[in-house]
Short mmCIF file of C-alpha atoms in Angstrom, two decimals:
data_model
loop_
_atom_site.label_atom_id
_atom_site.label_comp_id
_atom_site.label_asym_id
_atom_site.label_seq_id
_atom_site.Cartn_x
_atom_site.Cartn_y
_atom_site.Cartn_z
CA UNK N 25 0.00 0.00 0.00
CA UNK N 26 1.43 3.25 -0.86
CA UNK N 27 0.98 6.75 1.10
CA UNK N 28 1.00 9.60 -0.62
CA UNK N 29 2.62 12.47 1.18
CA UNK N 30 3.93 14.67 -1.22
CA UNK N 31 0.73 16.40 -2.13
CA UNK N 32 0.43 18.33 1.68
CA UNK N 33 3.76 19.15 2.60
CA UNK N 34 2.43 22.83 1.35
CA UNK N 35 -0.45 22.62 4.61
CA UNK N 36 2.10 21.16 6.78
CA UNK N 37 4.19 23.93 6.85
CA UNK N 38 1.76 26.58 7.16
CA UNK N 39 0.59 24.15 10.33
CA UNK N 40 4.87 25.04 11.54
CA UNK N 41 4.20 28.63 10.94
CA UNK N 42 0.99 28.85 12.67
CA UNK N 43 2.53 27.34 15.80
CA UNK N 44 5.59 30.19 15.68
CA UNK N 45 3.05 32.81 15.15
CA UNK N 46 1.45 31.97 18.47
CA UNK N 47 2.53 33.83 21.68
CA UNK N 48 5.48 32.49 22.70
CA UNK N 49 4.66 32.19 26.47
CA UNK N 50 4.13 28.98 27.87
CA UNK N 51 0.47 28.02 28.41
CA UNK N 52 -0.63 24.57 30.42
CA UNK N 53 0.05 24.50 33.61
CA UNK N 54 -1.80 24.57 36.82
CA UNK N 55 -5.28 26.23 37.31
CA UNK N 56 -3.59 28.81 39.03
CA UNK N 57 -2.14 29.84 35.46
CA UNK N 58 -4.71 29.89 33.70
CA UNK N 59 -7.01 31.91 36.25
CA UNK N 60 -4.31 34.54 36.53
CA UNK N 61 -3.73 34.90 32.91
CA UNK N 62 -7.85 35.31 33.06
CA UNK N 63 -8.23 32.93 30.24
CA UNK N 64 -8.42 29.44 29.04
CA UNK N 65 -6.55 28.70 25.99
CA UNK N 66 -7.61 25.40 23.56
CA UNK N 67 -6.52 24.27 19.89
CA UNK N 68 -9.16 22.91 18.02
CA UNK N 69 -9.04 21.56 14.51
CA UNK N 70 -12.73 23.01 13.41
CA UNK N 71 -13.11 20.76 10.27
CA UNK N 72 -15.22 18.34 12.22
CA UNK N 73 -18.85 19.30 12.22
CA UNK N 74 -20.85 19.52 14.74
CA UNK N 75 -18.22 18.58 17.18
CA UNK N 76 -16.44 22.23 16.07
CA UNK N 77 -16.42 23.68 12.38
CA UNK N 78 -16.39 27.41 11.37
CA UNK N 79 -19.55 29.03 10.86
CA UNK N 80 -19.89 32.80 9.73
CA UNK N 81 -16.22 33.05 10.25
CA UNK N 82 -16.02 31.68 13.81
CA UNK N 83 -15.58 28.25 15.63
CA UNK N 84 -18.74 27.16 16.81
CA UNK N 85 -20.45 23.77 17.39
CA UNK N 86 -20.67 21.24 20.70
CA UNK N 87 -17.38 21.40 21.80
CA UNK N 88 -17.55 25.34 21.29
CA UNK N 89 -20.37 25.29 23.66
CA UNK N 90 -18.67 22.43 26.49
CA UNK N 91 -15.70 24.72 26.38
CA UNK N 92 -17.43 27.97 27.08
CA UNK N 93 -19.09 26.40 30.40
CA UNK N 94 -15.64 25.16 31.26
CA UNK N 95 -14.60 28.78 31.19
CA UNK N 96 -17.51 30.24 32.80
CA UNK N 97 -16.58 27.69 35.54
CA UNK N 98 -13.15 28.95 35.81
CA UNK N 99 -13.98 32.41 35.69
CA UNK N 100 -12.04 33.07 32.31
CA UNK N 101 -12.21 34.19 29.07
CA UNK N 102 -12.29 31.33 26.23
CA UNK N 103 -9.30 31.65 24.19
CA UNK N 104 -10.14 28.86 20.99
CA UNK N 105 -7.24 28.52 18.40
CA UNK N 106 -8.24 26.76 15.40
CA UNK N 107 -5.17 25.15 13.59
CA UNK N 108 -5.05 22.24 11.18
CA UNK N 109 -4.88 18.86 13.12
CA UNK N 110 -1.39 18.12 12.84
CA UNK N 111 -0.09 20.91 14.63
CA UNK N 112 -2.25 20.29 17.73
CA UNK N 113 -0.49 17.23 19.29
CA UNK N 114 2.69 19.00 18.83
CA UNK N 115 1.92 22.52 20.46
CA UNK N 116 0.45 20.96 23.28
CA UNK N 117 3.63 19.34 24.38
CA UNK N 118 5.59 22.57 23.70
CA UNK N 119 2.58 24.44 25.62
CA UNK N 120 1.06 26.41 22.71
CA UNK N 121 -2.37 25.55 24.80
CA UNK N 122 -4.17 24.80 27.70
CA UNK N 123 -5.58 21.93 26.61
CA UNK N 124 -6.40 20.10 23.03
CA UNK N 125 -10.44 20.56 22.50
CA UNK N 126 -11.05 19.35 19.27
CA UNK N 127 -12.83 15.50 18.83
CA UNK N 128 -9.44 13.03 19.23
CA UNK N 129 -9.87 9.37 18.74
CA UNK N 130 -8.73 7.42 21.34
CA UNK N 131 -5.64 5.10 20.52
CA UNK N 132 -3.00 2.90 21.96
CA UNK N 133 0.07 5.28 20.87
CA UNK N 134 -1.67 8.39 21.99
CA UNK N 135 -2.82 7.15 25.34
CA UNK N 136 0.53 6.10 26.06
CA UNK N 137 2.22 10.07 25.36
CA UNK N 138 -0.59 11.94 26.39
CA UNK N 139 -4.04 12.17 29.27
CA UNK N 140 -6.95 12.15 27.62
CA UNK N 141 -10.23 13.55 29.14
CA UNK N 142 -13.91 11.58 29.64
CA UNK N 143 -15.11 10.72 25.66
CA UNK N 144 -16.86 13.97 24.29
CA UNK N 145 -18.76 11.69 21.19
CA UNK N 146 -18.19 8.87 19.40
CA UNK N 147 -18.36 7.84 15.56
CA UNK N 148 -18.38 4.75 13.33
CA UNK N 149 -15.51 4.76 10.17
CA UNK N 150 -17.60 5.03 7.16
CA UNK N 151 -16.73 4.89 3.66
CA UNK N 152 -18.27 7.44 0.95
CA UNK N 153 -18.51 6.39 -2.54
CA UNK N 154 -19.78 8.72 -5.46
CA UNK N 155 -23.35 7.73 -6.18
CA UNK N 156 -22.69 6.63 -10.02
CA UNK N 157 -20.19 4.12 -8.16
CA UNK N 158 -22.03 0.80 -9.32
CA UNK N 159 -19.20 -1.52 -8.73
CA UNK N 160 -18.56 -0.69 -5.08
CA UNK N 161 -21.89 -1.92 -2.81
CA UNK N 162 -19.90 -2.86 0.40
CA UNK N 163 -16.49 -2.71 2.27
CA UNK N 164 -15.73 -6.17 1.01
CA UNK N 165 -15.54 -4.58 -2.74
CA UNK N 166 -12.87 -2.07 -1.84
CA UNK N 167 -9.94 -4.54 -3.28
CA UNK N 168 -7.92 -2.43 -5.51
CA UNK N 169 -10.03 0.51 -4.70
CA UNK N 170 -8.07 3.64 -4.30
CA UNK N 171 -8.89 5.22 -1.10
CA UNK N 172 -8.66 8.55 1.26
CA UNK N 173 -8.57 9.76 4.53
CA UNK N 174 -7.36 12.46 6.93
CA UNK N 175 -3.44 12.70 7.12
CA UNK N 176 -2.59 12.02 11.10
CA UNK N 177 -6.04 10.47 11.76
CA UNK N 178 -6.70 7.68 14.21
CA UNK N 179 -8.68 6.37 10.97
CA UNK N 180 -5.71 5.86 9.84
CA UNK N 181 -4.84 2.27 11.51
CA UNK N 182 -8.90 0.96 10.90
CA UNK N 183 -8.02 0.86 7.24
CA UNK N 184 -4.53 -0.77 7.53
CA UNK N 185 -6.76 -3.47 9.53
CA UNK N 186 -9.09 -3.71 7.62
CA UNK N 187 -6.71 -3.95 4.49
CA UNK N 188 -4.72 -7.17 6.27
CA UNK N 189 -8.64 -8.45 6.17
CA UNK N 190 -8.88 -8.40 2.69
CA UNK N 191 -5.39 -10.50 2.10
CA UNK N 192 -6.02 -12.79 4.64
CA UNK N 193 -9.46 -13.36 2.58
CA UNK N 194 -7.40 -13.85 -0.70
CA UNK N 195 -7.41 -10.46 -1.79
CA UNK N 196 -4.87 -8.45 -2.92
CA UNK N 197 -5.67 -5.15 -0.63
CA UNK N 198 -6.16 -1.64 -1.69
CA UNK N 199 -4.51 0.33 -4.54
CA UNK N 200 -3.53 3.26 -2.88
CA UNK N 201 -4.18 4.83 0.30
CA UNK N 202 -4.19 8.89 0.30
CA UNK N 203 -4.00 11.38 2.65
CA UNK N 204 -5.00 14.67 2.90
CA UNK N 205 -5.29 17.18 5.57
CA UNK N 206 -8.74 17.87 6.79
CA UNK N 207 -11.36 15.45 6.22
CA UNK N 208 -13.43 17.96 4.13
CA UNK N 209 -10.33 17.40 1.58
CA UNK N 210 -11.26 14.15 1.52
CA UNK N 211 -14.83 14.40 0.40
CA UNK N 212 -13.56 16.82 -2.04
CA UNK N 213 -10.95 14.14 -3.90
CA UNK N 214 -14.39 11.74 -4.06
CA UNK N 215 -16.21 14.61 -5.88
CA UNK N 216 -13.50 14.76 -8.26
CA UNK N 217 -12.51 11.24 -8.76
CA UNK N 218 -9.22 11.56 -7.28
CA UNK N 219 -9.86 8.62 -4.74
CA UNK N 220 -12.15 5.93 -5.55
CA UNK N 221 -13.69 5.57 -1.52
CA UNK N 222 -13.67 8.12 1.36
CA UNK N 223 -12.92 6.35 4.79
CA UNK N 224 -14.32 9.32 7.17
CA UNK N 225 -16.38 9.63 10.37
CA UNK N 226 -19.87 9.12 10.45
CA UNK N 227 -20.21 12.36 11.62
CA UNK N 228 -18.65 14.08 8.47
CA UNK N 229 -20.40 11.60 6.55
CA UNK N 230 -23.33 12.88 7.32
CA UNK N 231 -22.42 16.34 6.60
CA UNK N 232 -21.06 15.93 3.34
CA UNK N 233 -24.58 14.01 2.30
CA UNK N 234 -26.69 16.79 3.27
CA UNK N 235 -24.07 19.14 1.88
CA UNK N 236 -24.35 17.52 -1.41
CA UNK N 237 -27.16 15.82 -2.30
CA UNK N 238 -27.24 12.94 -4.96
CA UNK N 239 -22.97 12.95 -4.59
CA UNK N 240 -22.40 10.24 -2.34
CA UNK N 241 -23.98 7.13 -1.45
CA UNK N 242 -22.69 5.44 2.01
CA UNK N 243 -21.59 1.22 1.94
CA UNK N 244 -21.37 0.73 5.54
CA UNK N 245 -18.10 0.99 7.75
CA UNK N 246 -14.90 -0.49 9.15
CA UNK N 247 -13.71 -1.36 12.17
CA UNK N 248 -15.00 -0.49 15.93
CA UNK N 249 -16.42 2.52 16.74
CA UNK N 250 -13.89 5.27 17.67
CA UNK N 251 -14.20 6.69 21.16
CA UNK N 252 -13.47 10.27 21.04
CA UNK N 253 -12.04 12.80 23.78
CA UNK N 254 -9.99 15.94 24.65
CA UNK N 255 -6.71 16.19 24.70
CA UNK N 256 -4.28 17.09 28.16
CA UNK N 257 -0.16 17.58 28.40
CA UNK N 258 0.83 14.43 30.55
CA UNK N 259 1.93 16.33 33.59
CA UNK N 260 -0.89 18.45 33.67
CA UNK N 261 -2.96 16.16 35.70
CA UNK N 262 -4.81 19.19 37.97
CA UNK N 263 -6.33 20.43 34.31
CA UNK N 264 -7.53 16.36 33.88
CA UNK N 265 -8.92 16.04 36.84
CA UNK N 266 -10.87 19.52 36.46
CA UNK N 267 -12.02 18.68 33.12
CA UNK N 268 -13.66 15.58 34.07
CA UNK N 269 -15.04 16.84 37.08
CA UNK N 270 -17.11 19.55 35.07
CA UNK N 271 -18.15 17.13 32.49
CA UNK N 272 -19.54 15.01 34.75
CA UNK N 273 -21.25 17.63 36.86
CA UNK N 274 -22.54 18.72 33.25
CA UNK N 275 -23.47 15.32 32.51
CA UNK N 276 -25.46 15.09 36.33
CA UNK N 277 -27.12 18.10 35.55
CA UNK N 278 -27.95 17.61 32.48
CA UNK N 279 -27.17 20.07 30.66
CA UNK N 280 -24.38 18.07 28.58
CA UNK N 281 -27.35 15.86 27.51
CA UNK N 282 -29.32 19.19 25.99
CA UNK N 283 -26.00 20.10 23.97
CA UNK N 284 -26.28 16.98 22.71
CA UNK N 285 -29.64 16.77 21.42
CA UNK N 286 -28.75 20.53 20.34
CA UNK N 287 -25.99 19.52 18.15
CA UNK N 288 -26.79 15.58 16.90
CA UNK N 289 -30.44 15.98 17.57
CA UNK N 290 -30.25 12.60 20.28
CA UNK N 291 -28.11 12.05 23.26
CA UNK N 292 -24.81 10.64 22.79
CA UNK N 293 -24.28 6.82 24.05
CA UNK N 294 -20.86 7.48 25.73
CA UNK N 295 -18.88 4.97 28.14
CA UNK N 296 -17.76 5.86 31.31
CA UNK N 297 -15.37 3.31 31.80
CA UNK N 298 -13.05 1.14 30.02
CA UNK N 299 -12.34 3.53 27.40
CA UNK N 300 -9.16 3.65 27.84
CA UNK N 301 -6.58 1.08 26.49
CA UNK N 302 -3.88 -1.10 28.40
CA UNK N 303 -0.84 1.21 29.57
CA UNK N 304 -2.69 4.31 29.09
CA UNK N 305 -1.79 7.35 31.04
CA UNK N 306 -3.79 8.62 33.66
#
């Protein structure tokens, strides 16, 4: 299977000098920081409707809204920096944020490096073909199919799995696996034949549908659902622990329930346990 990097080295490096245009003082922390700088500051990827997209030129969506009772808890001022998703990871450990609010899946690599928070949502991996697609009725047809997804995405390792599923049926595997830098890329290469199947979250799925009707038709999807959660620098545990312990006073008093039914028009089925894997950090 071959990756194709080549193509986004351009968005990579504006993701470098995004990060040196940011103030060069250290956030993360303690509370204590962040309550005397008088404001909370977050990167978000907003590419990731409704979890947190850009509408009339600012971030909004369900994590917008979490975040902003967060603050109001802390008696701050909501600082929200929306970078491409690459660069988030990264600035957190050099302390370009607070905290990393935008909807990260939950994986074996990252849990080991970094804390994650309580899950925020949760999506299935679906795969997007173009409607005229005839040949391509289920995941079991996408031998020799050349497919897409986000660059840096815990999608990522679902479709390597999946791929070792189709050789160990007798297959031959996938083409080509792309990747591009925002998932709304992605939908855009299916509209223009660049990639034969779009392996994105249900969520964005669902967006690009209703975005463009008649386009896309959707075969089903791969692998477990993926849990998904903020993101925390591993020794700032005090910002963890006060994280959780407003989401699940949000979640008591249900008002994290109403965001939800605000945003995905049903309550989210989240776990509360065991969502974390083997050696995670915490």
């Amino acid at each position: 299977m071959n990756f194709q990097f080549s193509h986004f080295m351009a968005p990579l490096l504006c993701v470098c000098a995004a990060l040196t245009s940011l103030t060069a003082s250290a956030e993360g922390g303690s509370l204590a920081d962040i309550v005397k700088r008088g404001q909370l500051t977050v990167g978000t990827e907003a590419a990731y409707e409704p979890y947190e997209f850009v509408q009339d030129g600012e971030v909004t969506g369900y994590g917008r809204d979490v975040l902003l009772l967060i603050s109001e808890k802390l008696g701050v001022k909501l600082n929200q920096l929306n970078l491409p998703f690459q660069g988030l990871l990264p600035g957190l450990m050099t302390r370009k944020f607070d905290l990393v609010a935008t909807s990260v899946g939950i994986n074996e690599e990252r849990a080991k490096r970094f804390l994650f928070t309580r899950p925020i949502g949760i999506v299935n991996s679906t795969i997007l073909v173009r409607s005229d697609n005839d040949a391509i009725k289920s995941p079991e047809d996408l031998n020799q199919a050349v497919l897409g997804t986000q660059l840096g995405s815990s999608t990522i390792p679902i479709v390597e799995a999946f791929n070792a599923k189709l050789k160990q049926n007798g297959q031959e595997g996938y083409r080509d696996l792309r990747l591009f830098t925002a998932y709304p890329d992605v939908a855009s290469a299916l509209e223009n034949k660049s990639i034969t199947a779009a392996i994105i979250p249900s969520n964005i799925a669902a967006v690009q549908m209703r975005s463009n009707p008649g386009m896309f038709k959707d075969i089903g999807s791969i692998g477990e659902p993926k849990v998904l959660a903020w993101v925390v620098h591993p020794q700032d545990k005090e910002i963890l622990e006060f994280v959780n312990t407003t989401l699940d006073e949000l979640a008591a008093s249900g008002q994290l329930n109403a965001l939800q039914i605000k945003w995905f028009g049903a309550p989210l089925n989240l776990p509360t346990d065991g969502y974390l894997p083997d050696g995670a950090l915490q």
